[in-house]
PDB file of C-alpha atoms and ligand atoms in Angstrom:
ATOM      1  CA  MET A 163     -45.890 163.493  15.323  1.00 89.00           C
ATOM      2  CA  PRO A 164     -47.581 160.581  15.728  1.00 95.00           C
ATOM      3  CA  PRO A 165     -46.730 157.454  12.522  1.00 98.00           C
ATOM      4  CA  PRO A 166     -50.275 157.871  10.894  1.00 98.00           C
ATOM      5  CA  ARG A 167     -51.844 155.472  12.051  1.00 98.00           C
ATOM      6  CA  ASP A 168     -51.927 156.662  15.664  1.00 98.00           C
ATOM      7  CA  ARG A 169     -53.741 159.720  14.495  1.00 98.00           C
ATOM      8  CA  LEU A 170     -56.805 157.644  13.410  1.00 98.00           C
ATOM      9  CA  ILE A 171     -58.747 157.992  15.931  1.00 98.00           C
ATOM     10  CA  VAL A 172     -61.829 155.598  15.655  1.00 98.00           C
ATOM     11  CA  ALA A 173     -65.850 156.540  17.154  1.00 98.00           C
ATOM     12  CA  LEU A 174     -67.594 154.256  18.907  1.00 98.00           C
ATOM     13  CA  ASP A 175     -71.258 155.072  19.012  1.00 98.00           C
ATOM     14  CA  LEU A 176     -72.482 151.927  19.227  1.00 98.00           C
ATOM     15  CA  PRO A 177     -75.508 150.989  21.611  1.00 97.00           C
ATOM     16  CA  THR A 178     -73.718 148.886  23.513  1.00 98.00           C
ATOM     17  CA  VAL A 179     -70.975 146.276  24.731  1.00 98.00           C
ATOM     18  CA  ARG A 180     -71.149 143.558  22.770  1.00 98.00           C
ATOM     19  CA  ASP A 181     -71.210 145.366  19.118  1.00 98.00           C
ATOM     20  CA  ALA A 182     -67.975 147.476  20.574  1.00 98.00           C
ATOM     21  CA  GLU A 183     -66.503 144.831  21.055  1.00 98.00           C
ATOM     22  CA  ALA A 184     -67.330 143.721  18.050  1.00 98.00           C
ATOM     23  CA  MET A 185     -66.185 145.953  15.749  1.00 98.00           C
ATOM     24  CA  VAL A 186     -62.627 146.511  18.274  1.00 98.00           C
ATOM     25  CA  GLU A 187     -62.139 143.086  17.313  1.00 98.00           C
ATOM     26  CA  ARG A 188     -62.523 143.286  13.039  1.00 98.00           C
ATOM     27  CA  LEU A 189     -60.699 146.396  12.877  1.00 98.00           C
ATOM     28  CA  GLY A 190     -57.699 144.630  14.660  1.00 98.00           C
ATOM     29  CA  ASP A 191     -54.147 146.931  13.942  1.00 98.00           C
ATOM     30  CA  SER A 192     -55.822 148.398  11.845  1.00 98.00           C
ATOM     31  CA  VAL A 193     -57.005 150.800  14.479  1.00 98.00           C
ATOM     32  CA  THR A 194     -54.828 152.404  17.533  1.00 98.00           C
ATOM     33  CA  PHE A 195     -56.856 154.596  19.096  1.00 98.00           C
ATOM     34  CA  TYR A 196     -61.005 154.022  19.719  1.00 98.00           C
ATOM     35  CA  LYS A 197     -63.270 157.137  20.563  1.00 98.00           C
ATOM     36  CA  VAL A 198     -65.348 156.391  23.697  1.00 98.00           C
ATOM     37  CA  GLY A 199     -69.074 158.671  23.397  1.00 98.00           C
ATOM     38  CA  TYR A 200     -72.175 159.263  25.607  1.00 98.00           C
ATOM     39  CA  GLN A 201     -74.324 155.942  23.748  1.00 97.00           C
ATOM     40  CA  LEU A 202     -71.491 153.417  24.614  1.00 98.00           C
ATOM     41  CA  ALA A 203     -70.247 154.634  28.133  1.00 97.00           C
ATOM     42  CA  PHE A 204     -73.892 154.705  30.140  1.00 97.00           C
ATOM     43  CA  ALA A 205     -74.204 151.497  28.568  1.00 97.00           C
ATOM     44  CA  SER A 206     -70.945 149.721  30.387  1.00 95.00           C
ATOM     45  CA  GLY A 207     -68.599 151.769  27.934  1.00 95.00           C
ATOM     46  CA  LEU A 208     -66.067 153.038  31.214  1.00 95.00           C
ATOM     47  CA  SER A 209     -65.141 149.410  32.301  1.00 94.00           C
ATOM     48  CA  PHE A 210     -64.816 148.732  28.240  1.00 96.00           C
ATOM     49  CA  ALA A 211     -63.001 151.535  27.800  1.00 96.00           C
ATOM     50  CA  ASP A 212     -60.448 150.407  30.781  1.00 94.00           C
ATOM     51  CA  THR A 213     -60.328 147.275  29.017  1.00 95.00           C
ATOM     52  CA  LEU A 214     -59.188 148.861  25.792  1.00 97.00           C
ATOM     53  CA  ALA A 215     -56.206 150.647  27.552  1.00 95.00           C
ATOM     54  CA  ARG A 216     -54.583 147.760  28.736  1.00 94.00           C
ATOM     55  CA  ALA A 217     -55.291 145.786  26.221  1.00 96.00           C
ATOM     56  CA  GLY A 218     -52.636 148.293  25.204  1.00 97.00           C
ATOM     57  CA  LYS A 219     -55.194 150.476  22.928  1.00 98.00           C
ATOM     58  CA  ARG A 220     -55.145 154.265  23.436  1.00 98.00           C
ATOM     59  CA  VAL A 221     -58.258 155.736  24.320  1.00 98.00           C
ATOM     60  CA  PHE A 222     -60.954 159.832  23.903  1.00 98.00           C
ATOM     61  CA  LEU A 223     -63.073 159.612  26.019  1.00 98.00           C
ATOM     62  CA  ASP A 224     -65.967 162.038  25.029  1.00 98.00           C
ATOM     63  CA  MET A 225     -67.357 163.057  28.321  1.00 98.00           C
ATOM     64  CA  LYS A 226     -67.869 166.760  27.809  1.00 98.00           C
ATOM     65  CA  LEU A 227     -67.438 167.544  31.127  1.00 98.00           C
ATOM     66  CA  HIS A 228     -68.660 170.930  33.114  1.00 98.00           C
ATOM     67  CA  ASP A 229     -69.958 171.603  36.843  1.00 98.00           C
ATOM     68  CA  ILE A 230     -68.043 173.275  39.436  1.00 98.00           C
ATOM     69  CA  GLU A 231     -64.098 173.273  39.823  1.00 98.00           C
ATOM     70  CA  THR A 232     -64.452 170.581  42.871  1.00 98.00           C
ATOM     71  CA  SER A 233     -66.536 167.821  41.161  1.00 98.00           C
ATOM     72  CA  VAL A 234     -64.541 168.096  37.466  1.00 98.00           C
ATOM     73  CA  ALA A 235     -61.579 167.959  39.875  1.00 98.00           C
ATOM     74  CA  LYS A 236     -62.870 164.584  41.301  1.00 98.00           C
ATOM     75  CA  GLY A 237     -63.957 163.126  37.874  1.00 98.00           C
ATOM     76  CA  VAL A 238     -60.644 163.931  35.941  1.00 98.00           C
ATOM     77  CA  GLU A 239     -58.851 162.029  39.306  1.00 97.00           C
ATOM     78  CA  ASN A 240     -60.158 159.084  38.305  1.00 96.00           C
ATOM     79  CA  VAL A 241     -60.895 158.988  34.442  1.00 96.00           C
ATOM     80  CA  ALA A 242     -56.787 159.585  34.944  1.00 95.00           C
ATOM     81  CA  ARG A 243     -56.975 156.724  36.848  1.00 93.00           C
ATOM     82  CA  LEU A 244     -57.716 154.847  34.089  1.00 92.00           C
ATOM     83  CA  GLY A 245     -55.280 154.508  32.541  1.00 91.00           C
ATOM     84  CA  VAL A 246     -57.322 156.327  29.303  1.00 96.00           C
ATOM     85  CA  ASN A 247     -55.398 159.094  26.859  1.00 98.00           C
ATOM     86  CA  PHE A 248     -58.024 162.132  26.201  1.00 98.00           C
ATOM     87  CA  LEU A 249     -60.673 163.348  27.664  1.00 98.00           C
ATOM     88  CA  THR A 250     -63.395 166.091  26.496  1.00 98.00           C
ATOM     89  CA  VAL A 251     -64.392 169.842  28.967  1.00 98.00           C
ATOM     90  CA  HIS A 252     -66.469 172.315  28.201  1.00 98.00           C
ATOM     91  CA  ALA A 253     -64.543 175.315  27.336  1.00 98.00           C
ATOM     92  CA  TYR A 254     -65.305 177.126  30.538  1.00 98.00           C
ATOM     93  CA  PRO A 255     -62.758 178.366  32.406  1.00 98.00           C
ATOM     94  CA  GLN A 256     -63.151 177.504  35.880  1.00 98.00           C
ATOM     95  CA  THR A 257     -63.817 173.531  34.382  1.00 98.00           C
ATOM     96  CA  MET A 258     -60.347 173.854  32.017  1.00 98.00           C
ATOM     97  CA  LYS A 259     -58.461 175.068  35.319  1.00 98.00           C
ATOM     98  CA  ALA A 260     -59.761 172.331  37.343  1.00 98.00           C
ATOM     99  CA  ALA A 261     -58.904 169.291  34.961  1.00 98.00           C
ATOM    100  CA  VAL A 262     -55.236 171.075  34.374  1.00 98.00           C
ATOM    101  CA  ALA A 263     -54.366 170.660  37.665  1.00 98.00           C
ATOM    102  CA  ALA A 264     -56.422 167.137  37.995  1.00 98.00           C
ATOM    103  CA  LYS A 265     -55.161 165.239  35.469  1.00 98.00           C
ATOM    104  CA  ARG A 266     -51.494 167.045  36.809  1.00 96.00           C
ATOM    105  CA  GLY A 267     -48.036 164.052  36.834  1.00 95.00           C
ATOM    106  CA  SER A 268     -50.777 162.132  34.363  1.00 96.00           C
ATOM    107  CA  GLY A 269     -50.382 160.690  30.696  1.00 96.00           C
ATOM    108  CA  LEU A 270     -53.567 162.636  30.328  1.00 98.00           C
ATOM    109  CA  LYS A 271     -54.383 164.536  27.855  1.00 98.00           C
ATOM    110  CA  ILE A 272     -57.440 167.244  28.179  1.00 98.00           C
ATOM    111  CA  LEU A 273     -59.884 168.450  25.635  1.00 98.00           C
ATOM    112  CA  ALA A 274     -60.917 171.740  25.044  1.00 98.00           C
ATOM    113  CA  VAL A 275     -64.828 171.544  22.720  1.00 97.00           C
ATOM    114  CA  THR A 276     -64.648 175.366  22.427  1.00 95.00           C
ATOM    115  CA  VAL A 277     -68.606 175.776  20.910  1.00 93.00           C
ATOM    116  CA  LEU A 278     -70.658 172.974  20.473  1.00 90.00           C
ATOM    117  CA  THR A 279     -70.597 172.558  15.924  1.00 85.00           C
ATOM    118  CA  SER A 280     -74.017 172.164  16.275  1.00 86.00           C
ATOM    119  CA  TYR A 281     -74.654 175.885  17.611  1.00 89.00           C
ATOM    120  CA  ASP A 282     -74.806 178.886  15.241  1.00 91.00           C
ATOM    121  CA  ASP A 283     -75.533 182.805  16.317  1.00 94.00           C
ATOM    122  CA  ILE A 284     -78.845 182.276  17.284  1.00 95.00           C
ATOM    123  CA  ASP A 285     -78.015 179.559  19.229  1.00 94.00           C
ATOM    124  CA  LEU A 286     -75.936 181.450  21.022  1.00 95.00           C
ATOM    125  CA  ALA A 287     -78.353 184.395  21.176  1.00 97.00           C
ATOM    126  CA  GLU A 288     -81.348 182.334  22.561  1.00 97.00           C
ATOM    127  CA  SER A 289     -78.504 181.002  24.768  1.00 97.00           C
ATOM    128  CA  GLY A 290     -77.888 184.110  26.958  1.00 97.00           C
ATOM    129  CA  TYR A 291     -75.159 184.818  24.329  1.00 96.00           C
ATOM    130  CA  SER A 292     -73.745 188.014  23.153  1.00 97.00           C
ATOM    131  CA  MET A 293     -70.943 186.338  20.643  1.00 96.00           C
ATOM    132  CA  SER A 294     -71.133 185.232  17.320  1.00 95.00           C
ATOM    133  CA  VAL A 295     -69.932 181.944  17.608  1.00 92.00           C
ATOM    134  CA  ASP A 296     -66.372 182.581  15.722  1.00 92.00           C
ATOM    135  CA  ALA A 297     -65.603 185.248  18.263  1.00 95.00           C
ATOM    136  CA  LEU A 298     -67.099 183.178  20.812  1.00 96.00           C
ATOM    137  CA  VAL A 299     -64.484 179.993  19.997  1.00 95.00           C
ATOM    138  CA  ALA A 300     -61.337 182.102  19.343  1.00 95.00           C
ATOM    139  CA  ARG A 301     -61.984 183.229  23.132  1.00 97.00           C
ATOM    140  CA  ARG A 302     -62.579 179.710  24.754  1.00 97.00           C
ATOM    141  CA  ALA A 303     -59.300 178.082  22.743  1.00 97.00           C
ATOM    142  CA  GLN A 304     -57.596 181.337  23.517  1.00 98.00           C
ATOM    143  CA  GLN A 305     -58.716 180.773  27.232  1.00 98.00           C
ATOM    144  CA  ALA A 306     -58.014 176.980  26.704  1.00 98.00           C
ATOM    145  CA  HIS A 307     -54.420 177.761  25.888  1.00 98.00           C
ATOM    146  CA  ASP A 308     -53.512 180.295  28.020  1.00 98.00           C
ATOM    147  CA  LEU A 309     -54.863 177.972  31.033  1.00 98.00           C
ATOM    148  CA  GLY A 310     -52.776 175.267  29.856  1.00 98.00           C
ATOM    149  CA  VAL A 311     -54.982 173.012  28.414  1.00 98.00           C
ATOM    150  CA  ASP A 312     -53.678 170.364  26.572  1.00 98.00           C
ATOM    151  CA  GLY A 313     -56.064 170.290  22.866  1.00 98.00           C
ATOM    152  CA  LEU A 314     -59.005 171.121  20.732  1.00 98.00           C
ATOM    153  CA  VAL A 315     -61.644 169.889  19.051  1.00 97.00           C
ATOM    154  CA  CYS A 316     -62.537 171.337  16.393  1.00 94.00           C
ATOM    155  CA  SER A 317     -63.867 171.623  13.346  1.00 90.00           C
ATOM    156  CA  PRO A 318     -61.145 170.502  10.143  1.00 90.00           C
ATOM    157  CA  GLU A 319     -62.208 174.753   8.572  1.00 88.00           C
ATOM    158  CA  GLU A 320     -61.569 175.816  11.865  1.00 90.00           C
ATOM    159  CA  ALA A 321     -58.135 174.038  12.374  1.00 93.00           C
ATOM    160  CA  SER A 322     -56.059 176.893  10.143  1.00 92.00           C
ATOM    161  CA  PRO A 323     -57.178 180.089  11.941  1.00 93.00           C
ATOM    162  CA  LEU A 324     -56.973 178.888  14.836  1.00 95.00           C
ATOM    163  CA  ARG A 325     -53.809 177.284  14.352  1.00 93.00           C
ATOM    164  CA  LEU A 326     -52.710 181.086  13.997  1.00 92.00           C
ATOM    165  CA  ALA A 327     -54.264 181.810  16.965  1.00 93.00           C
ATOM    166  CA  VAL A 328     -53.207 179.452  19.765  1.00 95.00           C
ATOM    167  CA  GLY A 329     -49.920 177.911  17.808  1.00 93.00           C
ATOM    168  CA  ASN A 330     -48.087 174.837  17.768  1.00 93.00           C
ATOM    169  CA  ASP A 331     -48.496 173.721  21.282  1.00 91.00           C
ATOM    170  CA  MET A 332     -51.907 172.634  21.241  1.00 97.00           C
ATOM    171  CA  LEU A 333     -53.320 168.753  20.165  1.00 98.00           C
ATOM    172  CA  PHE A 334     -56.499 170.039  17.002  1.00 98.00           C
ATOM    173  CA  VAL A 335     -58.499 166.817  16.961  1.00 98.00           C
ATOM    174  CA  THR A 336     -61.269 166.918  14.103  1.00 96.00           C
ATOM    175  CA  PRO A 337     -64.332 165.202  14.081  1.00 95.00           C
ATOM    176  CA  GLY A 338     -66.342 166.005  10.724  1.00 92.00           C
ATOM    177  CA  ILE A 339     -64.886 163.901   8.202  1.00 95.00           C
ATOM    178  CA  ARG A 340     -65.253 161.959   5.476  1.00 95.00           C
ATOM    179  CA  PRO A 341     -63.655 160.252   2.671  1.00 94.00           C
ATOM    180  CA  GLN A 342     -64.430 161.422  -0.769  1.00 89.00           C
ATOM    181  CA  GLY A 343     -67.774 159.429  -2.023  1.00 84.00           C
ATOM    182  CA  SER A 344     -68.952 158.247   1.535  1.00 86.00           C
ATOM    183  CA  ALA A 345     -72.119 159.048   3.011  1.00 84.00           C
ATOM    184  CA  ARG A 346     -72.465 162.526   4.669  1.00 83.00           C
ATOM    185  CA  GLY A 347     -74.806 161.256   7.918  1.00 82.00           C
ATOM    186  CA  ASP A 348     -75.650 164.259   9.936  1.00 80.00           C
ATOM    187  CA  GLN A 349     -72.413 166.128   9.386  1.00 75.00           C
ATOM    188  CA  LYS A 350     -73.534 169.770   7.495  1.00 75.00           C
ATOM    189  CA  ARG A 351     -69.843 170.301   6.719  1.00 73.00           C
ATOM    190  CA  VAL A 352     -67.966 168.158   5.745  1.00 82.00           C
ATOM    191  CA  THR A 353     -63.896 167.214   4.999  1.00 92.00           C
ATOM    192  CA  THR A 354     -61.839 164.894   3.394  1.00 96.00           C
ATOM    193  CA  PRO A 355     -59.137 163.418   5.683  1.00 97.00           C
ATOM    194  CA  SER A 356     -56.523 164.514   3.396  1.00 97.00           C
ATOM    195  CA  GLN A 357     -58.242 168.579   3.871  1.00 96.00           C
ATOM    196  CA  ALA A 358     -57.623 168.021   7.321  1.00 96.00           C
ATOM    197  CA  ILE A 359     -54.585 166.842   8.062  1.00 96.00           C
ATOM    198  CA  ALA A 360     -53.670 169.867   5.704  1.00 95.00           C
ATOM    199  CA  ALA A 361     -55.591 172.084   7.633  1.00 94.00           C
ATOM    200  CA  GLY A 362     -53.407 171.023  10.977  1.00 95.00           C
ATOM    201  CA  ALA A 363     -55.785 168.229  12.590  1.00 96.00           C
ATOM    202  CA  ASP A 364     -53.008 166.583  14.306  1.00 97.00           C
ATOM    203  CA  TYR A 365     -55.387 163.685  14.485  1.00 98.00           C
ATOM    204  CA  LEU A 366     -59.047 162.539  12.606  1.00 98.00           C
ATOM    205  CA  VAL A 367     -61.754 161.560  14.603  1.00 98.00           C
ATOM    206  CA  VAL A 368     -64.260 158.703  12.600  1.00 98.00           C
ATOM    207  CA  GLY A 369     -66.362 156.219  13.104  1.00 97.00           C
ATOM    208  CA  ARG A 370     -69.958 155.952  10.975  1.00 96.00           C
ATOM    209  CA  PRO A 371     -67.532 156.243   7.556  1.00 97.00           C
ATOM    210  CA  ILE A 372     -65.656 153.514   9.338  1.00 98.00           C
ATOM    211  CA  THR A 373     -68.528 151.251  11.374  1.00 98.00           C
ATOM    212  CA  GLU A 374     -70.454 150.982   9.004  1.00 97.00           C
ATOM    213  CA  ALA A 375     -68.777 149.976   5.835  1.00 97.00           C
ATOM    214  CA  GLY A 376     -68.746 146.582   3.879  1.00 97.00           C
ATOM    215  CA  ASP A 377     -65.742 145.815   5.560  1.00 98.00           C
ATOM    216  CA  PRO A 378     -64.344 148.194   8.112  1.00 98.00           C
ATOM    217  CA  ARG A 379     -60.730 147.323   7.779  1.00 98.00           C
ATOM    218  CA  GLY A 380     -60.669 148.651   4.826  1.00 98.00           C
ATOM    219  CA  ALA A 381     -62.423 151.966   5.078  1.00 98.00           C
ATOM    220  CA  ALA A 382     -60.290 152.078   8.362  1.00 98.00           C
ATOM    221  CA  GLU A 383     -56.417 151.034   6.367  1.00 98.00           C
ATOM    222  CA  ALA A 384     -57.594 153.135   3.838  1.00 98.00           C
ATOM    223  CA  ILE A 385     -57.795 156.145   6.250  1.00 98.00           C
ATOM    224  CA  VAL A 386     -54.432 155.318   7.071  1.00 98.00           C
ATOM    225  CA  ALA A 387     -53.104 156.012   3.840  1.00 98.00           C
ATOM    226  CA  GLU A 388     -54.764 159.127   2.952  1.00 97.00           C
ATOM    227  CA  ILE A 389     -53.046 160.163   6.059  1.00 98.00           C
ATOM    228  CA  ALA A 390     -50.124 158.770   5.419  1.00 97.00           C
ATOM    229  CA  VAL A 391     -49.848 161.201   1.976  1.00 97.00           C
ATOM    230  CA  ALA A 392     -51.524 163.934   3.183  1.00 97.00           C
ATOM    231  CA  ALA A 393     -48.959 164.597   6.336  1.00 96.00           C
ATOM    232  CA  LYS A 394     -45.415 163.629   3.470  1.00 90.00           C
TER     233      LYS A 394
HETATM  234  O1  C5P B 608     -69.746 159.222  12.428  1.00 51.95           O
HETATM  235  P1  C5P B 608     -69.406 160.604  12.340  1.00 51.95           P
HETATM  236  O2  C5P B 608     -67.530 160.094  12.242  1.00 51.95           O
HETATM  237  O3  C5P B 608     -70.063 161.190  11.941  1.00 51.95           O
HETATM  238  O4  C5P B 608     -68.600 160.707  13.830  1.00 51.95           O
HETATM  239  C1  C5P B 608     -68.397 162.060  14.410  1.00 51.95           C
HETATM  240  C2  C5P B 608     -68.149 161.542  15.721  1.00 51.95           C
HETATM  241  O5  C5P B 608     -67.064 162.913  16.878  1.00 51.95           O
HETATM  242  C3  C5P B 608     -69.354 161.781  16.902  1.00 51.95           C
HETATM  243  O6  C5P B 608     -69.032 160.014  18.293  1.00 51.95           O
HETATM  244  C4  C5P B 608     -68.913 162.773  17.369  1.00 51.95           C
HETATM  245  O7  C5P B 608     -69.894 163.029  17.968  1.00 51.95           O
HETATM  246  C5  C5P B 608     -68.626 163.154  17.290  1.00 51.95           C
HETATM  247  N1  C5P B 608     -68.260 165.072  16.947  1.00 51.95           N
HETATM  248  C6  C5P B 608     -68.936 165.499  15.939  1.00 51.95           C
HETATM  249  N2  C5P B 608     -69.065 167.236  15.792  1.00 51.95           N
HETATM  250  C7  C5P B 608     -68.773 167.484  16.647  1.00 51.95           C
HETATM  251  C8  C5P B 608     -67.943 166.937  17.654  1.00 51.95           C
HETATM  252  C9  C5P B 608     -68.277 165.506  18.089  1.00 51.95           C
HETATM  253  O8  C5P B 608     -69.198 164.653  15.158  1.00 51.95           O
HETATM  254  N3  C5P B 608     -68.581 168.228  16.514  1.00 51.95           N
END
């Protein structure tokens, strides 16, 4: 297991590279791992991700890829060349298979998103599925495991049952983390860092509780300290 500090991934959900650079500067060596998602990626954030990786930070590109196999494979090959560490794909078998094959030989780890946490059973039915969210999450997690995907993005509540289903050889990365007393924002179900670690999370993704704090560095240090205690 990596040291507590390396298990915190800060989501750089910020509008511009300039904002992201300022946040990384403020956080200094309190944070070693960053997540870049759509917002920053589509504002020159991909070259910023490359800069972060070259500066020795670890980088999670949250691109949730899904396309025909050749397109996924070609995309993943180029992401692997960026030298980033984690990349998300949607948990469709063809997509996962193509991503796993394309990253082979690189240090990139593929994480599968089973079912977006904003979806409930009604949303799935509307999308043409006749399965419940729980059943589809379990099925896709098993498929991801069997196809050699490195890890899953899951809510802390899903972590314990999924751990029983897929065992210890997959990484679990959990968003929806709120330290005690911090604002929930739009997250409906939230878990403290300690609860997420206890549920079996390997890495915690935390955005606004750090990036919107008056003292981002202090907020990051407090979470790292909480991870350290919970991981003992
Ligand atoms: O600011 P906050 O801590 O809520 O940020 C959480 C991050 O994790 C965001 O970048 C969000 O897109 C991502 N995420 C999430 N829930 C998921 C998957 C990803 O909040 N199910």
